Short mmCIF file of C-alpha atoms in Angstrom, two decimals:
data_model
loop_
_atom_site.label_atom_id
_atom_site.label_comp_id
_atom_site.label_asym_id
_atom_site.label_seq_id
_atom_site.Cartn_x
_atom_site.Cartn_y
_atom_site.Cartn_z
CA MET N 1 -15.34 -5.47 14.88
CA ASN N 2 -16.08 -8.72 13.03
CA TYR N 3 -16.07 -9.37 9.30
CA ASN N 4 -19.75 -8.44 8.73
CA GLU N 5 -19.47 -5.27 10.81
CA LEU N 6 -16.43 -4.22 8.80
CA GLN N 7 -18.30 -4.72 5.52
CA ASN N 8 -21.20 -2.61 6.81
CA VAL N 9 -18.84 0.23 7.73
CA ARG N 10 -17.21 0.07 4.29
CA ASP N 11 -20.59 0.14 2.55
CA GLU N 12 -21.79 3.08 4.64
CA ILE N 13 -18.65 5.15 3.92
CA ILE N 14 -18.75 4.41 0.18
CA LYS N 15 -22.44 5.33 0.03
CA LYS N 16 -21.74 8.62 1.82
CA TYR N 17 -18.82 9.40 -0.48
CA PHE N 18 -20.86 8.74 -3.62
CA LEU N 19 -23.76 10.85 -2.33
CA THR N 20 -21.41 13.78 -1.57
CA TYR N 21 -20.47 14.04 -5.25
CA GLN N 22 -23.61 12.77 -6.98
CA GLU N 23 -25.42 15.74 -5.50
CA LYS N 24 -22.89 17.90 -7.40
CA GLY N 25 -23.49 16.17 -10.74
CA PHE N 26 -20.73 13.56 -10.67
CA ILE N 27 -21.36 10.15 -12.20
CA VAL N 28 -20.22 6.89 -10.58
CA ASN N 29 -17.75 4.92 -12.72
CA GLU N 30 -17.30 1.18 -12.48
CA ALA N 31 -13.96 -0.02 -11.13
CA LEU N 32 -11.31 -0.83 -13.72
CA PRO N 33 -9.62 -4.24 -13.83
CA LEU N 34 -6.57 -4.29 -11.61
CA ASP N 35 -4.50 -5.38 -14.62
CA ASN N 36 -5.36 -2.30 -16.67
CA LYS N 37 -4.14 -1.10 -20.08
CA GLU N 38 -3.31 2.27 -18.51
CA ASP N 39 -0.78 0.57 -16.26
CA ILE N 40 0.97 -2.42 -17.80
CA THR N 41 2.55 -3.32 -14.47
CA ILE N 42 0.49 -4.10 -11.42
CA ASP N 43 1.79 -0.93 -9.79
CA PHE N 44 -1.56 0.82 -9.78
CA THR N 45 -0.72 4.01 -7.89
CA ASN N 46 -2.63 6.64 -9.90
CA CYS N 47 -5.64 4.39 -10.12
CA THR N 48 -8.72 6.62 -10.03
CA ILE N 49 -7.34 8.95 -12.72
CA CYS N 50 -6.90 6.08 -15.21
CA THR N 51 -10.45 6.56 -16.48
CA ALA N 52 -9.57 10.14 -17.49
CA LYS N 53 -6.19 9.44 -19.11
CA GLU N 54 -7.47 8.98 -22.67
CA ASN N 55 -9.28 12.33 -22.50
CA ILE N 56 -6.19 13.99 -21.01
CA ARG N 57 -4.02 12.72 -23.89
CA LYS N 58 -6.45 14.14 -26.45
CA ASN N 59 -7.14 17.34 -24.47
CA LEU N 60 -10.83 16.49 -24.27
CA HIS N 61 -13.30 16.92 -21.42
CA GLY N 62 -15.56 14.13 -20.19
CA SER N 63 -18.06 13.74 -17.39
CA ASP N 64 -16.91 14.47 -13.85
CA TYR N 65 -16.80 11.13 -12.02
CA ILE N 66 -16.10 9.31 -8.78
CA MET N 67 -15.22 5.66 -8.25
CA ILE N 68 -14.06 3.01 -5.83
CA GLN N 69 -10.98 1.29 -7.25
CA PRO N 70 -9.00 -1.73 -5.98
CA ALA N 71 -5.28 -1.02 -6.30
CA MET N 72 -1.80 -2.49 -5.79
CA ARG N 73 1.09 -0.54 -4.28
CA ASN N 74 4.19 -2.60 -5.01
CA THR N 75 6.58 0.10 -3.86
CA HIS N 76 5.44 -1.10 -0.43
CA ILE N 77 7.63 -4.21 -0.75
CA ASP N 78 10.56 -2.37 0.85
CA THR N 79 8.47 -1.50 3.90
CA ILE N 80 7.37 -5.11 4.27
CA GLY N 81 11.02 -6.14 4.04
CA SER N 82 12.03 -3.99 7.02
CA ILE N 83 11.89 -5.14 10.62
CA LYS N 84 11.61 -1.60 11.96
CA GLU N 85 9.13 0.06 9.60
CA LYS N 86 5.49 -0.21 10.61
CA ASN N 87 2.95 -1.47 8.11
CA ILE N 88 1.13 1.87 7.86
CA PHE N 89 0.06 1.41 4.23
CA LEU N 90 -1.17 -1.73 2.51
CA SER N 91 0.09 -3.36 -0.67
CA TYR N 92 -3.46 -4.20 -1.78
CA PHE N 93 -5.90 -1.45 -0.91
CA THR N 94 -8.97 0.47 -2.08
CA MET N 95 -8.87 4.00 -3.49
CA MET N 96 -11.93 6.22 -3.30
CA GLY N 97 -11.73 9.30 -5.49
CA GLY N 98 -12.42 10.82 -8.88
CA PHE N 99 -11.72 13.53 -11.39
CA LYS N 100 -13.25 16.92 -12.22
CA TYR N 101 -12.56 18.58 -15.58
CA TYR N 102 -12.07 22.34 -15.87
CA LYS N 103 -14.67 22.93 -18.56
CA ASN N 104 -14.37 26.70 -18.22
CA ILE N 105 -10.77 27.73 -17.61
CA LEU N 106 -11.91 31.06 -16.16
CA ASN N 107 -13.61 29.21 -13.29
CA TYR N 108 -10.85 26.70 -12.55
CA GLU N 109 -9.97 28.20 -9.14
CA LYS N 110 -13.60 27.96 -8.04
CA ASP N 111 -13.82 24.36 -9.29
CA PHE N 112 -10.65 23.42 -7.41
CA ASN N 113 -11.92 24.96 -4.17
CA ASP N 114 -15.29 23.22 -4.58
CA ILE N 115 -13.46 19.88 -4.50
CA ILE N 116 -11.36 20.90 -1.48
CA VAL N 117 -14.52 21.85 0.42
CA SER N 118 -16.33 18.66 -0.68
CA GLU N 119 -13.46 16.46 0.50
CA PHE N 120 -13.33 18.35 3.79
CA GLU N 121 -17.09 18.09 4.39
CA PHE N 122 -17.02 14.36 3.65
CA LEU N 123 -14.12 13.77 6.05
CA HIS N 124 -15.77 15.91 8.73
CA ASN N 125 -18.56 13.32 8.95
CA TYR N 126 -16.04 10.97 10.54
CA PHE N 127 -13.19 12.98 12.04
CA ASP N 128 -12.78 15.67 14.68
CA LYS N 129 -9.27 16.57 13.58
CA ILE N 130 -8.51 17.24 9.90
CA ILE N 131 -5.35 18.84 8.56
CA LEU N 132 -4.98 20.21 5.04
CA THR N 133 -1.30 20.64 4.13
CA ILE N 134 -0.28 22.94 1.27
CA PRO N 135 3.40 22.82 0.18
CA VAL N 136 4.93 26.30 0.03
CA GLN N 137 7.07 25.27 -2.96
CA TYR N 138 3.92 24.73 -5.08
CA CYS N 139 1.71 27.49 -3.68
CA ASP N 140 1.47 29.24 -7.04
CA ARG N 141 0.04 26.03 -8.55
CA ILE N 142 -2.50 25.26 -5.82
CA PRO N 143 -5.24 27.92 -5.71
CA VAL N 144 -6.74 27.34 -2.24
CA SER N 145 -8.80 30.45 -1.49
CA GLN N 146 -8.94 32.36 1.77
CA THR N 147 -12.67 31.57 1.97
CA THR N 148 -11.89 27.83 1.85
CA ILE N 149 -9.19 28.21 4.51
CA GLU N 150 -11.61 30.04 6.82
CA ARG N 151 -14.29 27.38 6.21
CA ILE N 152 -11.86 24.69 7.41
CA LYS N 153 -10.58 26.69 10.37
CA ASP N 154 -14.13 27.58 11.48
CA SER N 155 -14.66 23.85 12.02
CA GLN N 156 -11.70 23.72 14.43
CA CYS N 157 -9.52 22.06 11.80
CA GLN N 158 -6.15 23.15 10.42
CA VAL N 159 -4.56 24.44 7.24
CA ILE N 160 -0.76 24.15 7.26
CA TYR N 161 1.67 25.66 4.78
CA SER N 162 4.54 23.18 4.71
CA GLU N 163 8.07 24.50 4.18
CA ASP N 164 9.49 20.97 3.93
CA ASP N 165 10.61 19.52 0.63
CA GLU N 166 7.29 18.07 -0.59
CA ASN N 167 8.34 16.54 -3.92
CA ASN N 168 5.95 13.67 -3.22
CA LEU N 169 3.16 16.19 -3.86
CA LYS N 170 4.32 16.83 -7.43
CA TRP N 171 2.70 14.06 -9.45
CA LYS N 172 3.46 12.60 -12.88
CA TYR N 173 0.91 10.66 -14.87
CA GLY N 174 2.95 9.07 -17.66
CA ILE N 175 1.63 11.56 -20.23
CA ASN N 176 3.92 14.16 -21.82
CA GLY N 177 3.27 17.66 -20.53
CA VAL N 178 0.94 16.53 -17.74
CA LYS N 179 1.81 17.24 -14.10
CA GLY N 180 -0.10 17.61 -10.87
CA TYR N 181 0.56 19.72 -7.78
CA GLY N 182 -1.18 18.67 -4.63
CA THR N 183 -2.38 19.11 -1.10
CA ARG N 184 -2.39 16.40 1.58
CA TRP N 185 -5.26 15.42 3.87
CA GLU N 186 -4.51 14.01 7.33
CA VAL N 187 -7.14 12.82 9.80
CA SER N 188 -7.49 11.70 13.40
CA ASN N 189 -9.96 11.13 16.20
CA ASN N 190 -8.12 9.53 19.12
CA ARG N 191 -5.11 7.82 17.56
CA ASP N 192 -2.10 9.17 15.72
CA ILE N 193 -2.64 11.47 12.75
CA VAL N 194 -2.67 9.47 9.50
CA ASN N 195 -2.24 10.48 5.87
CA TRP N 196 -5.59 9.84 4.14
CA GLY N 197 -5.19 11.21 0.62
CA ASN N 198 -4.67 14.15 -1.73
CA THR N 199 -6.33 16.81 -3.86
CA ILE N 200 -4.20 17.46 -6.95
CA ASN N 201 -4.42 20.40 -9.37
CA VAL N 202 -3.60 18.85 -12.76
CA TYR N 203 -1.93 20.85 -15.55
CA ARG N 204 -1.65 19.96 -19.23
CA ASP N 205 1.08 21.93 -21.02
CA ASP N 206 1.06 24.38 -18.08
CA VAL N 207 -2.67 25.04 -18.49
CA PRO N 208 -5.01 24.04 -15.62
CA TYR N 209 -6.92 20.96 -16.78
CA GLY N 210 -8.73 19.37 -13.82
CA VAL N 211 -8.70 18.04 -10.26
CA ASP N 212 -7.52 14.54 -9.31
CA PHE N 213 -8.72 13.71 -5.79
CA GLY N 214 -9.22 10.89 -3.33
CA GLY N 215 -7.78 8.74 -0.57
CA GLY N 216 -7.46 5.25 0.89
CA LEU N 217 -10.63 3.58 2.16
CA GLU N 218 -8.81 1.21 4.53
CA THR N 219 -6.77 4.06 6.01
CA LEU N 220 -9.97 6.00 6.63
CA ILE N 221 -11.67 3.05 8.37
CA TYR N 222 -8.53 2.35 10.42
CA ALA N 223 -8.47 5.93 11.73
CA TYR N 224 -12.25 6.33 12.05
CA LYS N 225 -12.85 3.11 14.01
CA ASP N 226 -9.60 3.33 16.00
CA LEU N 227 -8.51 -0.10 14.77
CA PRO N 228 -5.18 -1.65 15.79
CA SER N 229 -3.81 -1.56 12.21
CA SER N 230 -4.71 -0.68 8.62
CA VAL N 231 -4.41 -4.40 7.78
CA TYR N 232 -7.37 -4.92 10.11
CA ALA N 233 -9.51 -2.79 7.76
CA ASN N 234 -8.60 -4.53 4.49
CA ALA N 235 -11.37 -5.62 2.13
CA LEU N 236 -10.16 -9.21 2.35
CA LEU N 237 -10.06 -9.25 6.13
CA THR N 238 -11.69 -12.30 7.72
CA ASP N 239 -12.19 -13.01 11.40
CA LEU N 240 -9.32 -15.52 11.21
CA VAL N 241 -7.00 -12.88 9.74
CA LYS N 242 -8.16 -10.37 12.33
CA GLU N 243 -6.88 -12.58 15.15
CA LEU N 244 -3.43 -12.62 13.61
CA SER N 245 -3.28 -8.92 12.64
CA ILE N 246 -3.52 -7.69 16.23
CA LYS N 247 -0.44 -9.71 17.29
CA GLY N 248 2.05 -7.17 15.95
CA ASN N 249 3.80 -5.58 13.03
CA LEU N 250 5.43 -8.70 11.57
CA TYR N 251 2.09 -10.50 11.56
CA GLU N 252 0.51 -7.57 9.69
CA LYS N 253 3.25 -7.95 7.09
CA ILE N 254 2.42 -11.66 6.78
CA ILE N 255 -1.19 -10.84 5.97
CA ASP N 256 -0.14 -8.13 3.53
CA CYS N 257 2.05 -10.64 1.65
CA ILE N 258 -0.63 -13.35 1.57
CA ILE N 259 -3.29 -10.99 0.22
CA SER N 260 -0.89 -9.55 -2.37
CA ILE N 261 0.02 -13.01 -3.70
CA ILE N 262 -3.67 -13.98 -3.91
CA ILE N 263 -4.56 -10.76 -5.78
CA ILE N 264 -1.70 -11.14 -8.26
CA PHE N 265 -2.83 -14.66 -9.19
CA ASP N 266 -6.46 -13.54 -9.41
CA SER N 267 -5.89 -10.40 -11.51
CA LYS N 268 -3.37 -11.73 -14.05
CA ASP N 269 -4.25 -14.11 -16.87
CA THR N 270 -0.58 -14.38 -17.82
CA ILE N 271 2.28 -13.98 -15.35
CA VAL N 272 4.93 -12.03 -17.27
CA LEU N 273 8.47 -11.24 -16.13
CA ARG N 274 7.53 -8.07 -14.21
CA ASP N 275 4.73 -9.89 -12.38
CA LYS N 276 6.96 -12.86 -11.62
CA TYR N 277 9.53 -10.57 -10.02
CA ILE N 278 6.91 -8.95 -7.75
CA LEU N 279 5.35 -12.32 -6.94
CA ASP N 280 8.79 -13.69 -6.07
CA GLU N 281 9.48 -10.73 -3.74
CA TYR N 282 6.23 -11.22 -1.79
CA SER N 283 6.78 -14.99 -1.57
CA ARG N 284 10.35 -14.66 -0.30
CA LEU N 285 9.32 -12.10 2.31
CA LEU N 286 6.41 -14.27 3.43
CA ASN N 287 8.73 -17.24 3.85
CA CYS N 288 11.11 -15.16 5.98
CA LEU N 289 8.26 -13.76 8.08
CA LEU N 290 7.07 -17.28 8.85
CA ILE N 291 10.56 -18.15 10.11
CA LEU N 292 10.88 -15.01 12.23
CA THR N 293 7.43 -15.34 13.85
CA ASP N 294 7.48 -19.15 14.22
CA THR N 295 4.27 -19.27 12.21
CA SER N 296 3.49 -22.66 10.69
CA PHE N 297 2.62 -23.01 7.04
CA LYS N 298 -0.54 -24.80 8.15
CA GLN N 299 -1.74 -21.50 9.65
CA ILE N 300 -0.98 -19.72 6.37
CA GLN N 301 -2.98 -22.34 4.50
CA GLU N 302 -5.93 -21.79 6.86
CA ILE N 303 -5.77 -18.01 6.38
CA THR N 304 -5.58 -18.38 2.60
CA GLU N 305 -8.52 -20.78 2.56
CA SER N 306 -10.50 -18.39 4.79
CA ILE N 307 -9.85 -15.40 2.51
CA LEU N 308 -10.80 -17.38 -0.59
CA LYS N 309 -13.96 -18.62 1.11
CA ASN N 310 -15.15 -15.20 2.28
CA CYS N 311 -14.39 -13.05 -0.78
CA ILE N 312 -15.36 -12.87 -4.44
CA PHE N 313 -12.64 -13.47 -7.03
CA ASN N 314 -12.45 -13.58 -10.81
CA LYS N 315 -10.84 -17.01 -10.94
CA THR N 316 -11.85 -20.19 -9.18
CA LYS N 317 -10.75 -20.51 -5.58
CA GLU N 318 -9.13 -23.85 -6.37
CA GLU N 319 -7.01 -22.34 -9.16
CA ILE N 320 -5.76 -19.48 -6.96
CA TYR N 321 -5.10 -21.79 -4.03
CA ASP N 322 -3.15 -24.32 -6.12
CA LYS N 323 -0.96 -21.55 -7.57
CA PHE N 324 -0.38 -20.13 -4.09
CA LEU N 325 0.77 -23.51 -2.74
CA CYS N 326 3.01 -24.11 -5.75
CA GLU N 327 4.67 -20.69 -5.44
CA MET N 328 5.31 -21.11 -1.71
CA ASP N 329 6.64 -24.66 -2.13
CA MET N 330 9.18 -23.40 -4.69
CA THR N 331 10.16 -20.50 -2.41
CA PHE N 332 10.72 -22.83 0.58
CA LYS N 333 12.94 -25.11 -1.49
CA ASN N 334 15.04 -22.21 -2.82
CA PHE N 335 15.55 -20.86 0.69
CA ASP N 336 16.57 -24.28 2.01
CA LEU N 337 19.06 -24.66 -0.85
CA LEU N 338 20.65 -21.36 0.15
CA ILE N 339 20.92 -22.38 3.80
CA CYS N 340 22.54 -25.68 2.78
CA SER N 341 24.86 -24.17 0.18
CA SER N 342 28.66 -24.07 0.48
CA ASN N 343 28.44 -20.29 0.97
CA ILE N 344 26.27 -20.38 4.09
CA ASP N 345 29.10 -19.99 6.61
CA ARG N 346 30.28 -16.85 4.83
CA ILE N 347 26.73 -15.52 4.70
CA VAL N 348 26.10 -16.11 8.39
CA TYR N 349 29.45 -14.56 9.27
CA LEU N 350 28.49 -11.37 7.42
CA VAL N 351 25.00 -11.31 8.95
CA ASN N 352 26.51 -11.53 12.42
CA ILE N 353 28.90 -8.66 11.65
CA CYS N 354 25.96 -6.65 10.39
CA TYR N 355 23.73 -7.19 13.41
CA ASN N 356 26.15 -7.59 16.30
CA ASN N 357 28.22 -4.45 15.84
CA SER N 358 25.84 -1.72 16.95
CA ASP N 359 28.60 0.91 17.02
CA ASN N 360 28.82 1.02 13.25
CA TRP N 361 25.66 -0.77 12.21
CA GLN N 362 24.95 1.15 8.99
CA LYS N 363 28.47 0.69 7.65
CA ASN N 364 28.51 -3.04 8.38
CA LYS N 365 25.07 -3.42 6.86
CA LYS N 366 26.37 -1.85 3.64
CA ILE N 367 29.39 -4.18 3.59
CA ALA N 368 27.17 -7.19 4.16
CA ARG N 369 24.83 -6.17 1.37
CA SER N 370 27.71 -5.84 -1.10
CA HIS N 371 28.91 -9.36 -0.27
CA PHE N 372 25.37 -10.74 -0.46
CA ALA N 373 24.79 -9.42 -3.99
CA LYS N 374 25.87 -12.74 -5.52
CA TYR N 375 23.48 -14.71 -3.29
CA PHE N 376 20.43 -12.47 -3.11
CA ARG N 377 19.13 -9.63 -5.22
CA ASN N 378 17.70 -6.64 -3.36
CA LEU N 379 18.39 -8.25 -0.01
CA LYS N 380 15.96 -7.13 2.70
CA GLU N 381 16.55 -6.82 6.42
CA ILE N 382 13.94 -9.48 7.13
CA GLU N 383 15.80 -11.93 4.89
CA LEU N 384 19.07 -11.36 6.73
CA LEU N 385 17.51 -12.18 10.07
CA ALA N 386 15.56 -15.15 8.71
CA ILE N 387 18.78 -16.66 7.31
CA LEU N 388 20.47 -16.25 10.67
CA LYS N 389 17.58 -17.68 12.67
CA LYS N 390 17.08 -20.72 10.45
CA TYR N 391 20.81 -21.43 10.22
CA ASN N 392 21.25 -21.21 14.00
CA SER N 393 18.25 -23.49 14.43
CA ILE N 394 19.85 -26.06 12.11
CA GLU N 395 23.19 -25.72 13.89
CA ASN N 396 21.59 -26.22 17.32
CA ASN N 397 19.75 -29.32 16.14
CA GLN N 398 22.95 -30.75 14.68
CA LYS N 399 24.75 -30.15 17.99
CA LYS N 400 22.01 -32.01 19.86
CA ILE N 401 22.32 -34.93 17.46
CA ARG N 402 26.12 -35.02 17.89
CA ARG N 403 25.71 -35.01 21.69
CA LYS N 404 23.31 -37.94 21.51
CA ARG N 405 25.73 -39.91 19.36
CA LYS N 406 28.50 -39.43 21.91
#
């Protein structure tokens, strides 16, 4: 699937999603800026509900709406920083979803089930296998009716009552007295089952208030088109990026970091301390990924130029590109200073203990992290290995030079 084909699939799915709810009286809201007053960080997790937050605070009811919203998931940094964890979710992604107000509290159960059925019918356009999971611990807060369950099961799909600890399905919205209790949608055709999204029953002061619903557009495309990775389905994917994304997990993480850095520079007029920290994390991880995959910075420049050329941004492409180069240049220099510091032998010694003693790997990893605290904050697994690889490369080169001198 090339870049144009991907865009056509995205447009078709969005059009279908909008039509599903417009027929039920929902309006289509414009996307909010990524740097939004409802979320002063760029952690934009509860993105499609942001339009409703002012009404929720004042206990008012507005128009039921749907929207397509670009979002950042900066909790994903830890996944990027792990060698072993697969890049299932993206840092920069697109949420499709909306909000329905309970205008008549007596009908709230019917309204909730209408959304469940609508989400199911939309997903059934694309997937043979759909699983709706309801956490047993919140059953009294999630009024899925027997009629709805039978409707799903009649389509050869599943409803599962999970007895696991599903605290991730109890949502907070940053507003006093407001909580949500949710279901989980999973989908599949031929590949593994993937988590698409949620339908959340929202309470205000323990009174049912509305339904927060939606899921990830890239995840849906990834599962629907049987793509090699969710990165492959990103809005900023270009044919050049596509070639790299199918090479493996670490390359997917490279793309995720590049896109995140670009989006941060594009969405922020002023880089404040919180943003600088997140930007620094992505830049450091990208630097380490380049070392581990033997990817040249010239390739990264080409990918960045390709993304900027193929996509629409708020700022000029030159401004974003210049900031990207400046950030990476500073990151490279800081990493090189660490490798050349007087502490490097101690660092490498601890890394080797951590990674060469498989009998007690977790314990040694913890010891290494405690020693590294003074050199790195929030040290990631990828950084440990990048330090070791670059240091050994320097050592080997120095040995060759010494041999030549002899």
